[in-house]
Amino acid sequence: MKIPQHSLQIAICGVGQMGTGLVSCFKRAGYRVLAWDHDPEKLSTLERRVSKLDSWLDQNIGSPSKVGGAIQSVENLSVLDEEAEVVIECIVEDLAEKVNLFRRFARSREGGAIFLTTTSGLSITEIGQGSGCEQLLAGTHFWNPPYLMPLVEVIRGQNTPSEVIDRTCQLVASIGKLAVRVNRDVPGFIGNRLVHALWREAIHMVENGIATAEDVDLVAKLTLGLRLSAVGPLENIDLVGADLVEKIHSYLLADLACNSGPSESIKKRVKEGQLGVKSGQGFYDWRSRNADDFIQERDLHIVRQLNFVEKLLMRKPGTFGELES
């Protein structure tokens, strides 16, 4: 069953960085968005922030907004519970907080609304079981920044019906995103399992004096980063040959980081308040680097890659796991 465009009321709970980006995505796709946040100040500035983002997208992407899109900021969560047909949470990455939020949507649950969590790695199954939404809930891991990144991981909880996954994939496609299905609810899903394995090894190399943070990042950006948008890791194995990979793994894997928890250097940084951009100091000294300029250049770099990525998305339906029409 296709979801008719413009017919659903989309509730977005939490309008920080991710939520604001999703408000823009759905509004530009022609949906009416009901937005809520526990912080009245964030709500009061939402339309201004979305307008600024839309202007940037108009200038750098050029894809026009569809007719009918609108935003309504709502302070009372019960209004969303009365009207929402899709509830998307973008709140703090805390399982108990997400569970408690969804519990407040009793009428929406009774009415069969779809519930979507944007968690980047928490258990979809546990969120569903704790909130009473397990038959209505799917995970939708949007990548940051969501207004640019073209792919969304759609995660099936242990008790998520196939119909909910199908409808979620249709919804994702209706805002111009590619849906990839994650069939088992594992921590980190697909993308964050890959990226945190890379981060663990990067931290390990800096921690053990193998290379500086700057040089580790340069190698990642100027080798892996250039190639990964064209050749995925498993495609690359086929290109170089499983026999060669087997030989490399026979001596390399035993030397890689294998810690099953946070590294000592990460724990030390957290203890000393070296949290990165938010504190001004991390692996880099952000007091001498302009984080806003850095993020702006990141976004422009993503834009420059999108023309190439669009060619990949023109492959026949199903190639990347998206819902076939």
CSV table of C-alpha atoms in Angstrom, one decimal:
chain,number,residue,atom,x,y,z
A,1,MET,CA,0.0,0.0,0.0
A,2,LYS,CA,1.5,3.3,-1.1
A,3,ILE,CA,1.3,6.2,1.3
A,4,PRO,CA,-0.5,9.1,-0.5
A,5,GLN,CA,1.7,12.2,-0.6
A,6,HIS,CA,0.6,15.1,1.7
A,7,SER,CA,-2.0,12.9,3.4
A,8,LEU,CA,-0.1,12.2,6.7
A,9,GLN,CA,0.4,14.4,9.7
A,10,ILE,CA,4.0,14.1,10.7
A,11,ALA,CA,4.8,14.7,14.4
A,12,ILE,CA,8.5,15.4,15.1
A,13,CYS,CA,9.5,15.3,18.8
A,14,GLY,CA,12.7,17.1,19.5
A,15,VAL,CA,14.0,20.0,17.3
A,16,GLY,CA,17.7,20.0,18.0
A,17,GLN,CA,20.1,19.4,15.1
A,18,MET,CA,18.6,16.2,13.8
A,19,GLY,CA,15.0,17.2,14.4
A,20,THR,CA,15.3,20.6,12.7
A,21,GLY,CA,16.9,18.8,9.7
A,22,LEU,CA,14.0,16.4,9.5
A,23,VAL,CA,11.4,19.2,9.9
A,24,SER,CA,13.0,20.7,6.8
A,25,CYS,CA,13.1,17.4,4.9
A,26,PHE,CA,9.4,16.6,5.5
A,27,LYS,CA,8.2,20.2,4.9
A,28,ARG,CA,10.1,20.4,1.6
A,29,ALA,CA,8.5,17.1,0.6
A,30,GLY,CA,5.0,18.7,1.0
A,31,TYR,CA,4.0,17.3,4.4
A,32,ARG,CA,2.4,19.2,7.3
A,33,VAL,CA,4.8,18.9,10.3
A,34,LEU,CA,3.7,19.2,13.9
A,35,ALA,CA,6.9,20.0,15.9
A,36,TRP,CA,7.3,19.7,19.7
A,37,ASP,CA,10.2,20.1,22.1
A,38,HIS,CA,10.4,20.3,25.8
A,39,ASP,CA,12.5,23.5,25.4
A,40,PRO,CA,10.2,26.4,24.5
A,41,GLU,CA,13.1,28.4,23.2
A,42,LYS,CA,13.9,25.8,20.6
A,43,LEU,CA,10.3,25.8,19.5
A,44,SER,CA,10.2,29.6,19.2
A,45,THR,CA,13.2,29.7,16.9
A,46,LEU,CA,12.3,26.6,14.8
A,47,GLU,CA,10.7,28.4,11.9
A,48,ARG,CA,13.6,30.9,11.6
A,49,ARG,CA,16.2,28.0,11.7
A,50,VAL,CA,14.3,26.0,9.1
A,51,SER,CA,13.9,29.0,6.9
A,52,LYS,CA,17.6,29.6,7.0
A,53,LEU,CA,18.3,26.0,6.2
A,54,ASP,CA,15.8,26.0,3.3
A,55,SER,CA,17.5,29.1,1.8
A,56,TRP,CA,20.9,27.3,2.0
A,57,LEU,CA,19.4,24.2,0.4
A,58,ASP,CA,17.7,26.3,-2.4
A,59,GLN,CA,21.1,27.9,-3.1
A,60,ASN,CA,23.3,24.8,-3.0
A,61,ILE,CA,21.0,21.9,-4.0
A,62,GLY,CA,18.4,23.6,-6.2
A,63,SER,CA,15.6,21.0,-5.8
A,64,PRO,CA,12.5,23.0,-5.1
A,65,SER,CA,10.1,22.4,-2.2
A,66,LYS,CA,6.8,20.7,-3.0
A,67,VAL,CA,3.5,22.6,-2.5
A,68,GLY,CA,1.7,22.1,0.7
A,69,GLY,CA,4.5,21.8,3.2
A,70,ALA,CA,4.0,23.6,6.5
A,71,ILE,CA,5.3,23.7,10.1
A,72,GLN,CA,3.2,24.1,13.2
A,73,SER,CA,5.1,24.4,16.5
A,74,VAL,CA,3.2,22.8,19.3
A,75,GLU,CA,3.9,23.2,23.0
A,76,ASN,CA,1.4,20.7,24.2
A,77,LEU,CA,2.3,17.1,23.4
A,78,SER,CA,-1.4,16.0,23.6
A,79,VAL,CA,-2.1,17.9,20.4
A,80,LEU,CA,0.4,15.7,18.6
A,81,ASP,CA,-1.2,12.6,20.2
A,82,GLU,CA,-4.6,13.7,18.9
A,83,GLU,CA,-3.5,14.5,15.3
A,84,ALA,CA,-0.3,12.6,14.4
A,85,GLU,CA,-0.3,9.7,12.0
A,86,VAL,CA,3.4,9.3,12.1
A,87,VAL,CA,5.4,10.1,15.3
A,88,ILE,CA,9.2,10.6,14.9
A,89,GLU,CA,11.3,11.0,18.0
A,90,CYS,CA,14.6,12.9,17.8
A,91,ILE,CA,15.2,13.4,21.5
A,92,VAL,CA,18.3,12.6,23.6
A,93,GLU,CA,20.0,9.3,23.0
A,94,ASP,CA,18.7,7.6,26.1
A,95,LEU,CA,16.5,4.5,26.0
A,96,ALA,CA,14.4,5.4,29.1
A,97,GLU,CA,13.7,8.9,27.7
A,98,LYS,CA,12.5,7.5,24.3
A,99,VAL,CA,10.3,4.9,26.0
A,100,ASN,CA,8.7,7.5,28.3
A,101,LEU,CA,8.0,9.8,25.3
A,102,PHE,CA,6.3,7.2,23.3
A,103,ARG,CA,4.2,6.1,26.3
A,104,ARG,CA,2.6,9.5,26.2
A,105,PHE,CA,1.0,8.8,22.8
A,106,ALA,CA,-1.9,6.7,23.9
A,107,ARG,CA,-4.4,7.9,21.3
A,108,SER,CA,-1.9,7.6,18.5
A,109,ARG,CA,-1.2,4.0,19.5
A,110,GLU,CA,-4.9,3.2,19.6
A,111,GLY,CA,-5.3,4.8,16.1
A,112,GLY,CA,-2.5,2.7,14.6
A,113,ALA,CA,0.0,5.5,14.0
A,114,ILE,CA,3.5,4.6,12.9
A,115,PHE,CA,6.2,5.3,15.5
A,116,LEU,CA,9.8,6.0,14.3
A,117,THR,CA,12.9,6.4,16.5
A,118,THR,CA,16.0,8.0,15.1
A,119,THR,CA,18.3,6.3,17.5
A,120,SER,CA,21.7,5.7,16.1
A,121,GLY,CA,22.2,2.4,17.9
A,122,LEU,CA,19.8,1.7,20.8
A,123,SER,CA,17.6,-1.4,20.7
A,124,ILE,CA,14.4,-0.9,18.6
A,125,THR,CA,13.0,-4.0,20.3
A,126,GLU,CA,13.5,-2.7,23.8
A,127,ILE,CA,12.1,0.7,23.0
A,128,GLY,CA,9.0,-1.0,21.5
A,129,GLN,CA,8.5,-3.4,24.4
A,130,GLY,CA,8.9,-0.7,27.0
A,131,SER,CA,6.6,1.8,25.4
A,132,GLY,CA,3.9,-0.5,24.2
A,133,CYS,CA,4.6,0.5,20.5
A,134,GLU,CA,6.3,-2.7,19.5
A,135,GLN,CA,3.7,-3.6,16.8
A,136,LEU,CA,3.9,0.0,15.4
A,137,LEU,CA,7.6,0.9,15.8
A,138,ALA,CA,10.5,0.9,13.4
A,139,GLY,CA,13.9,2.4,13.6
A,140,THR,CA,14.9,5.1,11.1
A,141,HIS,CA,18.6,6.0,11.4
A,142,PHE,CA,19.0,9.2,9.4
A,143,TRP,CA,22.6,10.2,8.9
A,144,ASN,CA,23.7,13.7,9.9
A,145,PRO,CA,23.2,16.1,8.3
A,146,PRO,CA,19.8,14.5,7.4
A,147,TYR,CA,18.9,17.2,4.8
A,148,LEU,CA,21.9,16.1,2.7
A,149,MET,CA,22.6,12.5,3.4
A,150,PRO,CA,20.6,10.4,0.9
A,151,LEU,CA,20.3,7.1,2.9
A,152,VAL,CA,18.2,6.0,5.9
A,153,GLU,CA,18.6,2.7,7.7
A,154,VAL,CA,15.1,1.2,8.4
A,155,ILE,CA,15.5,-1.2,11.3
A,156,ARG,CA,13.1,-4.0,12.2
A,157,GLY,CA,12.5,-4.7,15.9
A,158,GLN,CA,11.9,-8.2,17.0
A,159,ASN,CA,8.1,-7.7,16.8
A,160,THR,CA,7.9,-5.1,14.0
A,161,PRO,CA,5.4,-6.3,11.4
A,162,SER,CA,6.5,-6.3,7.7
A,163,GLU,CA,3.7,-3.9,6.9
A,164,VAL,CA,5.2,-1.3,9.2
A,165,ILE,CA,8.6,-1.7,7.6
A,166,ASP,CA,7.1,-1.4,4.1
A,167,ARG,CA,5.2,1.7,5.0
A,168,THR,CA,8.2,3.2,6.6
A,169,CYS,CA,10.3,2.6,3.5
A,170,GLN,CA,7.6,4.2,1.4
A,171,LEU,CA,7.6,7.2,3.7
A,172,VAL,CA,11.4,7.5,3.5
A,173,ALA,CA,11.3,7.3,-0.3
A,174,SER,CA,8.6,10.0,-0.4
A,175,ILE,CA,11.1,12.6,1.0
A,176,GLY,CA,13.7,11.6,-1.5
A,177,LYS,CA,15.8,9.2,0.6
A,178,LEU,CA,17.0,5.7,-0.1
A,179,ALA,CA,15.7,3.1,2.5
A,180,VAL,CA,18.1,0.3,3.4
A,181,ARG,CA,16.4,-2.5,5.4
A,182,VAL,CA,18.2,-3.8,8.5
A,183,ASN,CA,16.6,-7.2,9.2
A,184,ARG,CA,18.0,-7.8,12.6
A,185,ASP,CA,18.0,-5.4,15.6
A,186,VAL,CA,21.7,-5.3,16.5
A,187,PRO,CA,23.5,-2.5,18.4
A,188,GLY,CA,24.6,0.1,15.9
A,189,PHE,CA,22.7,-1.3,13.0
A,190,ILE,CA,24.9,-1.3,9.8
A,191,GLY,CA,26.6,2.1,9.6
A,192,ASN,CA,27.5,2.7,13.2
A,193,ARG,CA,29.0,-0.8,13.5
A,194,LEU,CA,31.2,0.1,10.6
A,195,VAL,CA,32.1,3.6,11.7
A,196,HIS,CA,32.8,2.7,15.3
A,197,ALA,CA,35.1,-0.2,14.3
A,198,LEU,CA,37.0,2.4,12.3
A,199,TRP,CA,37.0,4.9,15.2
A,200,ARG,CA,38.2,2.2,17.6
A,201,GLU,CA,41.3,1.5,15.4
A,202,ALA,CA,41.9,5.2,14.8
A,203,ILE,CA,41.9,5.9,18.6
A,204,HIS,CA,44.2,2.9,19.1
A,205,MET,CA,46.8,4.2,16.7
A,206,VAL,CA,46.9,7.6,18.3
A,207,GLU,CA,46.9,6.1,21.7
A,208,ASN,CA,49.9,3.9,20.9
A,209,GLY,CA,51.9,6.6,19.1
A,210,ILE,CA,51.6,5.0,15.7
A,211,ALA,CA,50.6,8.3,14.1
A,212,THR,CA,49.1,11.7,15.1
A,213,ALA,CA,45.4,12.4,15.0
A,214,GLU,CA,46.0,14.7,12.1
A,215,ASP,CA,47.8,12.1,10.0
A,216,VAL,CA,45.3,9.4,10.8
A,217,ASP,CA,42.5,11.7,9.7
A,218,LEU,CA,44.4,12.6,6.5
A,219,VAL,CA,44.8,8.9,5.6
A,220,ALA,CA,41.1,8.3,6.1
A,221,LYS,CA,40.0,11.4,4.1
A,222,LEU,CA,42.5,11.0,1.2
A,223,THR,CA,42.3,7.3,0.7
A,224,LEU,CA,39.3,5.5,2.2
A,225,GLY,CA,37.1,8.6,2.0
A,226,LEU,CA,37.8,9.1,-1.7
A,227,ARG,CA,37.0,5.5,-2.6
A,228,LEU,CA,34.2,4.5,-0.4
A,229,SER,CA,31.5,6.5,-2.2
A,230,ALA,CA,32.3,4.5,-5.3
A,231,VAL,CA,33.4,1.1,-3.9
A,232,GLY,CA,31.9,-0.5,-0.8
A,233,PRO,CA,34.0,-2.7,1.5
A,234,LEU,CA,32.6,-6.0,0.2
A,235,GLU,CA,32.8,-4.9,-3.4
A,236,ASN,CA,36.5,-4.0,-2.7
A,237,ILE,CA,37.1,-7.5,-1.3
A,238,ASP,CA,35.8,-8.9,-4.6
A,239,LEU,CA,38.1,-6.6,-6.5
A,240,VAL,CA,41.3,-7.5,-4.7
A,241,GLY,CA,40.4,-11.2,-4.2
A,242,ALA,CA,39.3,-13.2,-1.2
A,243,ASP,CA,42.6,-15.1,-1.3
A,244,LEU,CA,44.6,-11.9,-0.7
A,245,VAL,CA,42.2,-10.8,2.0
A,246,GLU,CA,42.6,-14.2,3.7
A,247,LYS,CA,46.4,-13.8,3.7
A,248,ILE,CA,46.3,-10.2,5.1
A,249,HIS,CA,43.8,-11.2,7.8
A,250,SER,CA,46.0,-14.1,8.9
A,251,TYR,CA,48.5,-11.6,10.3
A,252,LEU,CA,46.8,-8.3,10.6
A,253,LEU,CA,43.6,-8.9,12.5
A,254,ALA,CA,45.4,-10.2,15.6
A,255,ASP,CA,47.2,-6.8,15.8
A,256,LEU,CA,44.1,-4.6,15.6
A,257,ALA,CA,42.4,-3.0,18.5
A,258,CYS,CA,40.0,-5.5,20.2
A,259,ASN,CA,38.8,-3.6,23.3
A,260,SER,CA,35.2,-4.4,24.1
A,261,GLY,CA,34.6,-1.0,25.9
A,262,PRO,CA,35.7,2.6,25.6
A,263,SER,CA,39.4,3.1,25.3
A,264,GLU,CA,41.4,4.5,28.2
A,265,SER,CA,42.2,7.6,26.2
A,266,ILE,CA,38.5,8.3,25.6
A,267,LYS,CA,37.7,7.7,29.2
A,268,LYS,CA,40.5,10.0,30.2
A,269,ARG,CA,39.3,12.8,27.9
A,270,VAL,CA,35.8,12.5,29.2
A,271,LYS,CA,37.0,12.7,32.8
A,272,GLU,CA,39.1,15.8,32.0
A,273,GLY,CA,36.3,17.5,30.1
A,274,GLN,CA,38.0,17.3,26.7
A,275,LEU,CA,34.8,16.5,24.8
A,276,GLY,CA,35.6,18.0,21.5
A,277,VAL,CA,33.8,21.0,19.9
A,278,LYS,CA,31.3,21.3,22.8
A,279,SER,CA,34.2,22.0,25.3
A,280,GLY,CA,36.7,23.5,22.9
A,281,GLN,CA,39.3,20.7,23.2
A,282,GLY,CA,39.4,17.2,22.0
A,283,PHE,CA,41.8,15.4,19.7
A,284,TYR,CA,42.0,18.9,18.2
A,285,ASP,CA,42.1,22.4,19.8
A,286,TRP,CA,38.7,23.8,18.7
A,287,ARG,CA,39.5,27.1,20.4
A,288,SER,CA,41.7,27.8,17.4
A,289,ARG,CA,39.5,26.1,14.8
A,290,ASN,CA,36.1,27.5,13.7
A,291,ALA,CA,33.6,24.7,14.1
A,292,ASP,CA,30.9,26.5,12.2
A,293,ASP,CA,33.2,27.0,9.2
A,294,PHE,CA,34.3,23.4,9.4
A,295,ILE,CA,30.7,22.1,9.4
A,296,GLN,CA,29.9,24.5,6.5
A,297,GLU,CA,32.8,23.1,4.5
A,298,ARG,CA,31.7,19.5,5.4
A,299,ASP,CA,28.2,20.2,4.0
A,300,LEU,CA,29.5,21.8,0.8
A,301,HIS,CA,31.8,18.8,0.3
A,302,ILE,CA,28.8,16.5,0.7
A,303,VAL,CA,26.9,18.6,-1.9
A,304,ARG,CA,29.9,18.2,-4.3
A,305,GLN,CA,29.7,14.4,-4.0
A,306,LEU,CA,25.9,14.1,-4.4
A,307,ASN,CA,26.0,14.4,-8.2
A,308,PHE,CA,28.1,11.3,-8.3
A,309,VAL,CA,26.0,9.5,-5.7
A,310,GLU,CA,22.9,10.2,-7.7
A,311,LYS,CA,24.3,8.0,-10.5
A,312,LEU,CA,24.5,5.1,-8.0
A,313,LEU,CA,20.9,5.6,-7.0
A,314,MET,CA,19.8,5.3,-10.6
A,315,ARG,CA,20.5,1.5,-10.5
A,316,LYS,CA,17.5,-0.8,-10.8
A,317,PRO,CA,15.2,-0.9,-7.7
A,318,GLY,CA,16.4,-3.3,-5.0
A,319,THR,CA,20.1,-2.8,-5.6
A,320,PHE,CA,20.7,-1.1,-2.3
A,321,GLY,CA,17.8,-2.6,-0.5
A,322,GLU,CA,15.2,0.1,-1.1
A,323,LEU,CA,11.5,-0.7,-1.5
A,324,GLU,CA,10.6,-1.5,-5.0
A,325,SER,CA,7.6,0.4,-6.5
